[in-house]
Each structure stands twice: as structure tokens, then as C-alpha cells.
GROMACS .gro file of C-alpha atoms in nm:
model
  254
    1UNK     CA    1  -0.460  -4.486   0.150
    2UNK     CA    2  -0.728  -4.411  -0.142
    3UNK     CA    3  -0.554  -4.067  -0.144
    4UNK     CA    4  -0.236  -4.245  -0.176
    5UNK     CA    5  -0.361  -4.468  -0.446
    6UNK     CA    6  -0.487  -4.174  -0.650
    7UNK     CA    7  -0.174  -3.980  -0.635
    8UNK     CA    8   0.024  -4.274  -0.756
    9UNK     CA    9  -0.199  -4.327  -1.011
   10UNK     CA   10  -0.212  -3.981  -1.162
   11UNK     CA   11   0.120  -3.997  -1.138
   12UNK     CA   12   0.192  -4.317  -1.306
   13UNK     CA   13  -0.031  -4.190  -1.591
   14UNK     CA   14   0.170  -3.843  -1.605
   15UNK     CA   15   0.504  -4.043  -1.652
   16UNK     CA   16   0.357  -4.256  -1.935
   17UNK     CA   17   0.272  -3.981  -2.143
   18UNK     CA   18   0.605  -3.792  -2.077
   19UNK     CA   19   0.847  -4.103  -2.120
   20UNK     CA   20   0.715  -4.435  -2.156
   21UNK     CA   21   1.030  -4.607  -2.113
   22UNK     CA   22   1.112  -4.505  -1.792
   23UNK     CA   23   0.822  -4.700  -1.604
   24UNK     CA   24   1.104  -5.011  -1.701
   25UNK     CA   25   1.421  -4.860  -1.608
   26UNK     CA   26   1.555  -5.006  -1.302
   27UNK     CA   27   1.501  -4.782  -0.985
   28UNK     CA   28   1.819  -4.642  -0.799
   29UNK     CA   29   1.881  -4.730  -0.507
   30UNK     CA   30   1.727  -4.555  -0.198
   31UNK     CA   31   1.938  -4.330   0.062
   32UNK     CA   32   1.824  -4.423   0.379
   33UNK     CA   33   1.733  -4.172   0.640
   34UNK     CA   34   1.647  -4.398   0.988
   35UNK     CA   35   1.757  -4.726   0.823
   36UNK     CA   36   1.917  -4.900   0.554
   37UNK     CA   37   1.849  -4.818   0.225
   38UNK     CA   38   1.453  -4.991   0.153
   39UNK     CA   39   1.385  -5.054   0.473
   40UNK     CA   40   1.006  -5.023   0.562
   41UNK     CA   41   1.075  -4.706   0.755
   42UNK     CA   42   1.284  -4.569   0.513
   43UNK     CA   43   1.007  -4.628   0.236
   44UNK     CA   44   0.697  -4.491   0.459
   45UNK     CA   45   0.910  -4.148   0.531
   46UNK     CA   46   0.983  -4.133   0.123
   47UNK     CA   47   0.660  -4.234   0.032
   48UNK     CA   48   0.484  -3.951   0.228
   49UNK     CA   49   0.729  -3.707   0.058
   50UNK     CA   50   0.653  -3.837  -0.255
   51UNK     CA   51   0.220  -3.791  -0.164
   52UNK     CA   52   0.347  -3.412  -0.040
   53UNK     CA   53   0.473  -3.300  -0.377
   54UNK     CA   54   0.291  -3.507  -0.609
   55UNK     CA   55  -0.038  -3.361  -0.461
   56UNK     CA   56   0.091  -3.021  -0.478
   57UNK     CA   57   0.169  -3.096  -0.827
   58UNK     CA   58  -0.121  -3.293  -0.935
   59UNK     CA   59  -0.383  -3.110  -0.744
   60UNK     CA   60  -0.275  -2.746  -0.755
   61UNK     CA   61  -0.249  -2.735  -0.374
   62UNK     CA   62  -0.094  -2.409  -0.227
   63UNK     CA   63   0.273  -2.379  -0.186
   64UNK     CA   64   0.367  -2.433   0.138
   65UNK     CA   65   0.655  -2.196   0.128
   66UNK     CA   66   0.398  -1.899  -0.025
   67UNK     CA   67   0.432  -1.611   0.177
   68UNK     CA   68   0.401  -1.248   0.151
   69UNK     CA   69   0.660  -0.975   0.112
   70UNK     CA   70   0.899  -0.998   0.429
   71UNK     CA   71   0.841  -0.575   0.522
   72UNK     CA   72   0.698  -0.273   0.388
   73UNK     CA   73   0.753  -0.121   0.071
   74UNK     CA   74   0.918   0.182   0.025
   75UNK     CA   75   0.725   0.477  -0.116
   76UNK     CA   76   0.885   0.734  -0.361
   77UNK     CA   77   0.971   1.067  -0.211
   78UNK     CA   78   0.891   1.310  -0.467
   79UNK     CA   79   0.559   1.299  -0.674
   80UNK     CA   80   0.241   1.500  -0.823
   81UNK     CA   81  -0.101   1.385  -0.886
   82UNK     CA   82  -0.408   1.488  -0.702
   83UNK     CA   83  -0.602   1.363  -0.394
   84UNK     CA   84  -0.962   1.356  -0.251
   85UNK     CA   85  -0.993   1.438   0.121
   86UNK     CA   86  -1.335   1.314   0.343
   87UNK     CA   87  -1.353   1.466   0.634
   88UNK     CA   88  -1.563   1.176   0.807
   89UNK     CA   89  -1.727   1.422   1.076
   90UNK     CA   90  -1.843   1.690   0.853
   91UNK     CA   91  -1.916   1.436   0.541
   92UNK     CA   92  -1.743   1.699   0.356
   93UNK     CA   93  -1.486   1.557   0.024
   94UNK     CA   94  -1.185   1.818  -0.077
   95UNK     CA   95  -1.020   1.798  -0.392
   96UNK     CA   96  -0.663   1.919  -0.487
   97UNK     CA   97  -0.405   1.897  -0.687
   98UNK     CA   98  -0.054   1.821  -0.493
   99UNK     CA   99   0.330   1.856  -0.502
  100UNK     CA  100   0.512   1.599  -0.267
  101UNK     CA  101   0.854   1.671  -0.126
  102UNK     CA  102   0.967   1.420   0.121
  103UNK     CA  103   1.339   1.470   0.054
  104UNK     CA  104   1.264   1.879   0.199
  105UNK     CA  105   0.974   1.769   0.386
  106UNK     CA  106   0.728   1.993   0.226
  107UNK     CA  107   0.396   1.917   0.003
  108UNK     CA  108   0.155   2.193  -0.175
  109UNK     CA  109  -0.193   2.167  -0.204
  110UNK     CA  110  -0.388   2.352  -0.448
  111UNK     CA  111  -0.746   2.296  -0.379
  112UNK     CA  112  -1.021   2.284  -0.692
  113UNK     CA  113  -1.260   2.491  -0.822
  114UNK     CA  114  -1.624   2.334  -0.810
  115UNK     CA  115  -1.880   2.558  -1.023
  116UNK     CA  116  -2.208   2.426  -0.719
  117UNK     CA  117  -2.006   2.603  -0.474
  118UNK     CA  118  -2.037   3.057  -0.525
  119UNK     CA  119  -1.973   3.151  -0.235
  120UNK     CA  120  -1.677   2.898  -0.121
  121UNK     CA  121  -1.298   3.024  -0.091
  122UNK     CA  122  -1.043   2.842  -0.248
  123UNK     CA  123  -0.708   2.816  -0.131
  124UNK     CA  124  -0.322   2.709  -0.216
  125UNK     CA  125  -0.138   2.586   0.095
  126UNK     CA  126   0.251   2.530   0.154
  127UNK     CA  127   0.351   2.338   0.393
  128UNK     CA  128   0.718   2.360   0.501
  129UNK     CA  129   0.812   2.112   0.748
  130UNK     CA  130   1.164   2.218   0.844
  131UNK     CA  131   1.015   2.572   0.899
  132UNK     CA  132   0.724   2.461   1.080
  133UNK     CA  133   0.490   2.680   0.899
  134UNK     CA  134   0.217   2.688   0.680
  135UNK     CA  135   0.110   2.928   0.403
  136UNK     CA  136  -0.278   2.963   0.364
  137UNK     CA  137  -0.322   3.162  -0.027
  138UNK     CA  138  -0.646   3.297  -0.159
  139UNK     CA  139  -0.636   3.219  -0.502
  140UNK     CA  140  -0.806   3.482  -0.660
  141UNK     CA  141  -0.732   3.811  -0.408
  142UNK     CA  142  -0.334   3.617  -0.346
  143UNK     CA  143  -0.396   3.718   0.052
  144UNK     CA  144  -0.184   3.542   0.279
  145UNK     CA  145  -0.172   3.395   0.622
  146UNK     CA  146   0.099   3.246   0.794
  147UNK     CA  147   0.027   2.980   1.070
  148UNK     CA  148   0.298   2.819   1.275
  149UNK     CA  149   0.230   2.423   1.214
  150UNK     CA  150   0.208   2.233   1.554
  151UNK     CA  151   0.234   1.870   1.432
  152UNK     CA  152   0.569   1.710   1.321
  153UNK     CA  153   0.636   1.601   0.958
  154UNK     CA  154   0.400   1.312   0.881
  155UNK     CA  155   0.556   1.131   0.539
  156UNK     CA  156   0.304   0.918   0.330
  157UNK     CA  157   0.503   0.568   0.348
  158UNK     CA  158   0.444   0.288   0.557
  159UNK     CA  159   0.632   0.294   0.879
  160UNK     CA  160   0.902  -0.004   0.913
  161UNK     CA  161   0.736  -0.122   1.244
  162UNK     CA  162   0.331  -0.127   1.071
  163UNK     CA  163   0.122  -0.427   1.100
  164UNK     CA  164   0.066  -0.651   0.764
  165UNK     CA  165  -0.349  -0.629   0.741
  166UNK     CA  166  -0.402  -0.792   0.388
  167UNK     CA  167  -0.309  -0.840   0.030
  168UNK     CA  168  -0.572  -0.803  -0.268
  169UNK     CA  169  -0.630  -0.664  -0.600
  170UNK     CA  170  -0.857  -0.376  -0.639
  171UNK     CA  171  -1.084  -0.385  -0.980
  172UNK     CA  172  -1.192  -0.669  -1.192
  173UNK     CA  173  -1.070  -0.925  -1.405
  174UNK     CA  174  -0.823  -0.779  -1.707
  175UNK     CA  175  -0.824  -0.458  -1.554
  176UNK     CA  176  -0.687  -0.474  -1.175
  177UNK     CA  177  -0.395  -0.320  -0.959
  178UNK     CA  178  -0.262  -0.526  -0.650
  179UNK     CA  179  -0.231  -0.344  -0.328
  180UNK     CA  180  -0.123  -0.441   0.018
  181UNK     CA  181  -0.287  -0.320   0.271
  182UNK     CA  182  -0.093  -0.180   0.669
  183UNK     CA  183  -0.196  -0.050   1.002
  184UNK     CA  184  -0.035   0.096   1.317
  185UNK     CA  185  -0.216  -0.179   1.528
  186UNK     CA  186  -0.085  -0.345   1.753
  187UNK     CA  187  -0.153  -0.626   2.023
  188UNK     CA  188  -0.181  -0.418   2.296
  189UNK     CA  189  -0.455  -0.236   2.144
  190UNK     CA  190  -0.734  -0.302   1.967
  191UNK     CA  191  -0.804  -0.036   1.694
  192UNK     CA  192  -0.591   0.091   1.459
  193UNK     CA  193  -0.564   0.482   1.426
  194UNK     CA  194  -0.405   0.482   1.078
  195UNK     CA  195  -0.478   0.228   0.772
  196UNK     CA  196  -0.271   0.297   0.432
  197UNK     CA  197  -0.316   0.083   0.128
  198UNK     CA  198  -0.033   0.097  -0.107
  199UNK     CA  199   0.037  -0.030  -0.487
  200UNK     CA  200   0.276  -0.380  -0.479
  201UNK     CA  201   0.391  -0.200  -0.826
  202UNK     CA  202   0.674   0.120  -0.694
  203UNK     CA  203   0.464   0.134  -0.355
  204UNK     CA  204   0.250   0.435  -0.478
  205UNK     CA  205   0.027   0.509  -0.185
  206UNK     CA  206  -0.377   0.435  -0.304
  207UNK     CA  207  -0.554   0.542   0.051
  208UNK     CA  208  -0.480   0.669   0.349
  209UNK     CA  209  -0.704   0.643   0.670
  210UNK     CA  210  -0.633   0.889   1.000
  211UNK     CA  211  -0.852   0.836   1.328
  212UNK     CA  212  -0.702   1.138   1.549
  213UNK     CA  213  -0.991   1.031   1.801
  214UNK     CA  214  -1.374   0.925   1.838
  215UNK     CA  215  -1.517   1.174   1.683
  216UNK     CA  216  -1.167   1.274   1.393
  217UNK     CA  217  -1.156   1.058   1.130
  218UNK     CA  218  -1.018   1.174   0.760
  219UNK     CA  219  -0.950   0.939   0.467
  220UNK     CA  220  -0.757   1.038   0.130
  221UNK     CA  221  -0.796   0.870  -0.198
  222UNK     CA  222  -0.487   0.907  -0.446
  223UNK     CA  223  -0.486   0.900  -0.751
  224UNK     CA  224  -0.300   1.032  -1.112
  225UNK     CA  225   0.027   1.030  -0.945
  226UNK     CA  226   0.373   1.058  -1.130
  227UNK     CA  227   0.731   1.081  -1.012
  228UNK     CA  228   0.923   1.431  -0.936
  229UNK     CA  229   0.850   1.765  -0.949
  230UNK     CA  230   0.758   1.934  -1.256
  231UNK     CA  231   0.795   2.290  -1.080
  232UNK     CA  232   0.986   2.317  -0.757
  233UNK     CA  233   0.892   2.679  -0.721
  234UNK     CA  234   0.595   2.582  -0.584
  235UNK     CA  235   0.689   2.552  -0.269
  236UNK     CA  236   0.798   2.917  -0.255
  237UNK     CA  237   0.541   3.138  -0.122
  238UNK     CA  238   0.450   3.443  -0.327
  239UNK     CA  239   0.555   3.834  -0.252
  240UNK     CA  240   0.176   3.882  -0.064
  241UNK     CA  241   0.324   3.640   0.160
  242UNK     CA  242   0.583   3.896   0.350
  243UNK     CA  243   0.299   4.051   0.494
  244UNK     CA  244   0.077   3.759   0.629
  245UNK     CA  245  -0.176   3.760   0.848
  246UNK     CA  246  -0.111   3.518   1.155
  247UNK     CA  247  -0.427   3.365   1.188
  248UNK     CA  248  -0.588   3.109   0.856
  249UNK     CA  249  -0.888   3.253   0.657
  250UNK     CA  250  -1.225   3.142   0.661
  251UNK     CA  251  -1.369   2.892   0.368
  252UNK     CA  252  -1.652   3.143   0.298
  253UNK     CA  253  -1.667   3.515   0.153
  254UNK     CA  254  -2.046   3.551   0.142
   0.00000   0.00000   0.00000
């Protein structure tokens, strides 16, 4: 009842200064629920309605009907930007630039240039979904190799049936982006084997997690993304291309 008392109070208080006059209006009269109208009952089951919302209001308890978002976002299908692959195994990080094409099912990845690295190859691939084929470019000689793809188009989204892991903002005060945070887990198994965090803002993907098995894990960081494609001749390999080799090229020349 000291609970009670306090409510009341502070909200006794919070009429006064709002409208003075209406402490001495005459109160209507109550609807009963169990009994007729001010019956004891009646009053208890108003009362602790009354306690419910005051203290919500009075205290800044939570909402009790605060929830998050009902499903998944949906992620755009078509966008640029660039991306930062860690191969977990090899503690190795690739950097690209990249052209996404869900509507064909395609993306381009033009890997980047580091200055530390003389003797590494760098390489454009397209990868074309409905073909089921990849093209592996050197960028400086333009050889080509053309390797059948064996896995099925993998979109970045977040699949209708994924499991709701958390909801947070990533940065600091002033300067922050809010994310939500899904997994393929489910209760019949205890790890996940794919984690994607994605903006609450358009549902830009922000990380993506893959663990193919014990010893295969890759996670990509995205980042400077923006919507459509600037060039969609991209995707189209170049004229070295009708002569590829059928097996990928190695990552070193020397």
C-alpha cells in the first residue's frame, strides 16, 4: 500500500498543477465490472488499473505493449559500396569494391590494390547465378578463367523464417546507427551457422557471419553502400573471356 500511497500522491500533485479545479468537481459515476457501480470489488479492480498506468506514467516504467518489429526487414536488391572479407581460418581480410544484383542474381567483386603486397594477384570476379558460372579476371594481364559455380544463389537479406537474436545501436552517443541483429538457429540445434546484422533504417545489411563447418568460418563487414547500379555492364565479362581457362588462377605471380 506505500506504493499505492505514493502513486496517488504524485498524482494528486500532477493534477493540481495542471487544473486546480478539478480536485472539486464531482466524480462520475463508476461502470461496474463484477458489481454495481462503487462496490468494493469494483473499486479494488479500478484502483489497481489506476496504480498500472499512473506508475507507468509517473515512474517511466516500460511499456508493456513494447515490442520489436513483428519479421524481418527487407533488404534492397540492387546496390554498390564495398566490403571487407576475414577468412577466420587463414586470418586473412579481402577488400573489394562490389556491384549487387539480386533482381538477375549476379554481384561483381573487384578486389583492391594494397601497395605491402608485390607479389599478390588481384582479381575482378562475376558471378552469374542463373548461368551458374563464375568469371575469375586478372586485372592487369585481363586473363580469364571460367569456373562452373556449385552452390545455389545465396541473396544478402534475412530469410523470412530467421531467428530474432537482438536489437542495439552500434556507436556512441550523437553519432549511432540501430541495427537488429538474426540467425538461422533454431531449437533443435544449438549453434547458429549464419549471423547477419542489418540497419533498422532501409535494412542495409552491416555484417554477415558464415560457419560452413568447424574449421570454415568467413565474416563480411559492409560498408559505403548506395542504391542501384551505376554501370550494369559490369556484369558482362570482357572479350579475354571467350577463351577462358576452366580452372581459377592462383593469388600469387612470384
Amino acid at each position: 500500500m506505500l506504493i499505492i500511497s505514493s502513486v496517488t500522491r504524485a498524482f494528486t500533485l500532477k493534477v493540481q498543477q495542471e487544473n486546480p479545479s478539478s480536485l472539486f468537481q464531482p466524480a462520475p459515476q463508476l461502470l461496474s465490472v463484477n458489481g454495481p457501480p462503487g462496490s468494493p470489488g469494483t473499486m479494488h479492480q479500478l484502483l489497481l488499473v489506476f496504480v498500472a498506468t499512473a506508475g507507468a506514467s509517473v515512474f517511466g516504467l516500460p511499456r508493456l505493449d513494447a515490442s520489436r518489429a513483428d519479421g524481418p526487414c527487407v533488404a534492397p536488391l540492387q546496390w554498390e559500396g564495398r566490403w571487407v572479407v576475414y577468412d577466420h581460418s587463414t586470418g586473412r581480410n579481402s577488400r573489394a569494391a562490389v556491384s549487387y544484383d539480386g533482381l538477375n542474381q549476379r554481384i561483381r567483386v573487384l578486389q583492391q590494390h594494397k601497395k605491402h603486397t608485390p607479389c599478390q594477384r588481384f582479381f575482378e570476379y562475376i558471378y552469374l547465378y542463373q548461368s551458374m558460372v563464375m568469371f575469375q579476371i586478372d586485372q592487369k594481364t585481363k586473363e580469364c578463367s571460367k569456373i562452373a559455380l556449385t552452390e545455389a544463389w545465396d541473396p544478402f537479406d534475412i530469410p523470412d523464417n530467421s531467428t530474432f537474436e537482438d536489437q542495439y545501436f552500434i556507436g556512441g552517443p550523437g553519432d549511432n546507427i540501430e541495427v537488429q541483429e538474426w540467425s538461422d538457429r533454431k531449437p533443435a540445434r544449438k549453434h547458429e551457422t549464419w549471423v547477419g546484422i542489418y540497419t533498422m533504417k532501409d535494412c542495409y545489411p552491416v555484417q554477415e557471419t558464415y560457419t560452413r563447418n568447424s574449421s570454415v568460418t568467413t565474416s563480411t563487414r559492409f560498408f559505403s553502400l548506395q542504391l542501384g547500379i551505376t554501370d550494369p555492364n559490369v556484369f558482362t565479362p570482357p572479350s579475354t573471356c571467350q577463351s577462358a581457362r576452366p580452372e581459377r588462377m592462383g593469388n600469387l605471380k612470384c
